[in-house]
Amino acid sequence: MRTCIITGIGSGIGKATAIMLAERGYYDSYALIGRNDAEMRVTQEEMQKHLPEGSTKVYHIDLSNPEQIPEVVKAVDADMGGIDALLNIAGYTDPQPLLTTTLESFELTYKVNVFAPFMFMRECVKYMRQRGGKILNVASTAGMTPRPGWLSYASSKAAVISMSETLTAELSEYGIMVYCVSPGRCATKLRKRLAPDEDPTTIMQPAEVAEVICNLMNPEERCLDGQNIIIRKQMKKN
């Protein structure tokens, strides 16, 4: 029995990835992490079309409270008999320039984008180190270049990239591979907050990012960990 934990499955990249993984059959069971029950149930129903009955279970948690994560991971291990993969996809943004960014907003962004992935990785590795596995973190191209007005979000994604690169070396002794992907402009709810006037039909779609993520989660993939994989869609010229 191979088990995969996925955060952020209610919409966007997380939803597209969860459904695509279920279609491909790489894992036997899935722990679905989030807080919006209605959205998560829709994703769960779509996944179950491709899986044996009872292969998915929803765990409700607000990632702005990362101190809850150890108990959730413990429950997943007990319910599903182990943990083989972790996908940290959930994200948050409150795009503000320096002079209007509050400490509360900065802290919330880091709790969801940095502290929650850290806690999930730390707790999951306690169970994964006996059997190996894969961890994938979703960062952003915003974490690689200056993004004026996006201070908390851009810096949090830079932290995700750094954590991923550091843990690739640290966790290799356990047979755990750590991947990091940095999507460019993608039509998600989060992107809508960053660029509210942008036409979502003109940019990359969640399924295109999900395709790359699922290729990395293929058990046969053994070469692309340890690097920040940039995912961009080539824009057509008029």
Short mmCIF file of C-alpha atoms in Angstrom, two decimals, residues 30 41 65 85 142 151 230:
data_model
loop_
_atom_site.label_atom_id
_atom_site.label_comp_id
_atom_site.label_asym_id
_atom_site.label_seq_id
_atom_site.Cartn_x
_atom_site.Cartn_y
_atom_site.Cartn_z
CA TYR A 30 -4.39 9.53 -0.79
CA ARG A 41 -15.20 16.84 -1.57
CA ASN A 65 -2.10 26.78 12.33
CA ALA A 85 4.93 10.74 -0.77
CA ALA A 142 8.43 34.87 -7.88
CA LEU A 151 7.44 41.10 -0.63
CA ILE A 230 10.97 26.08 -13.67
#
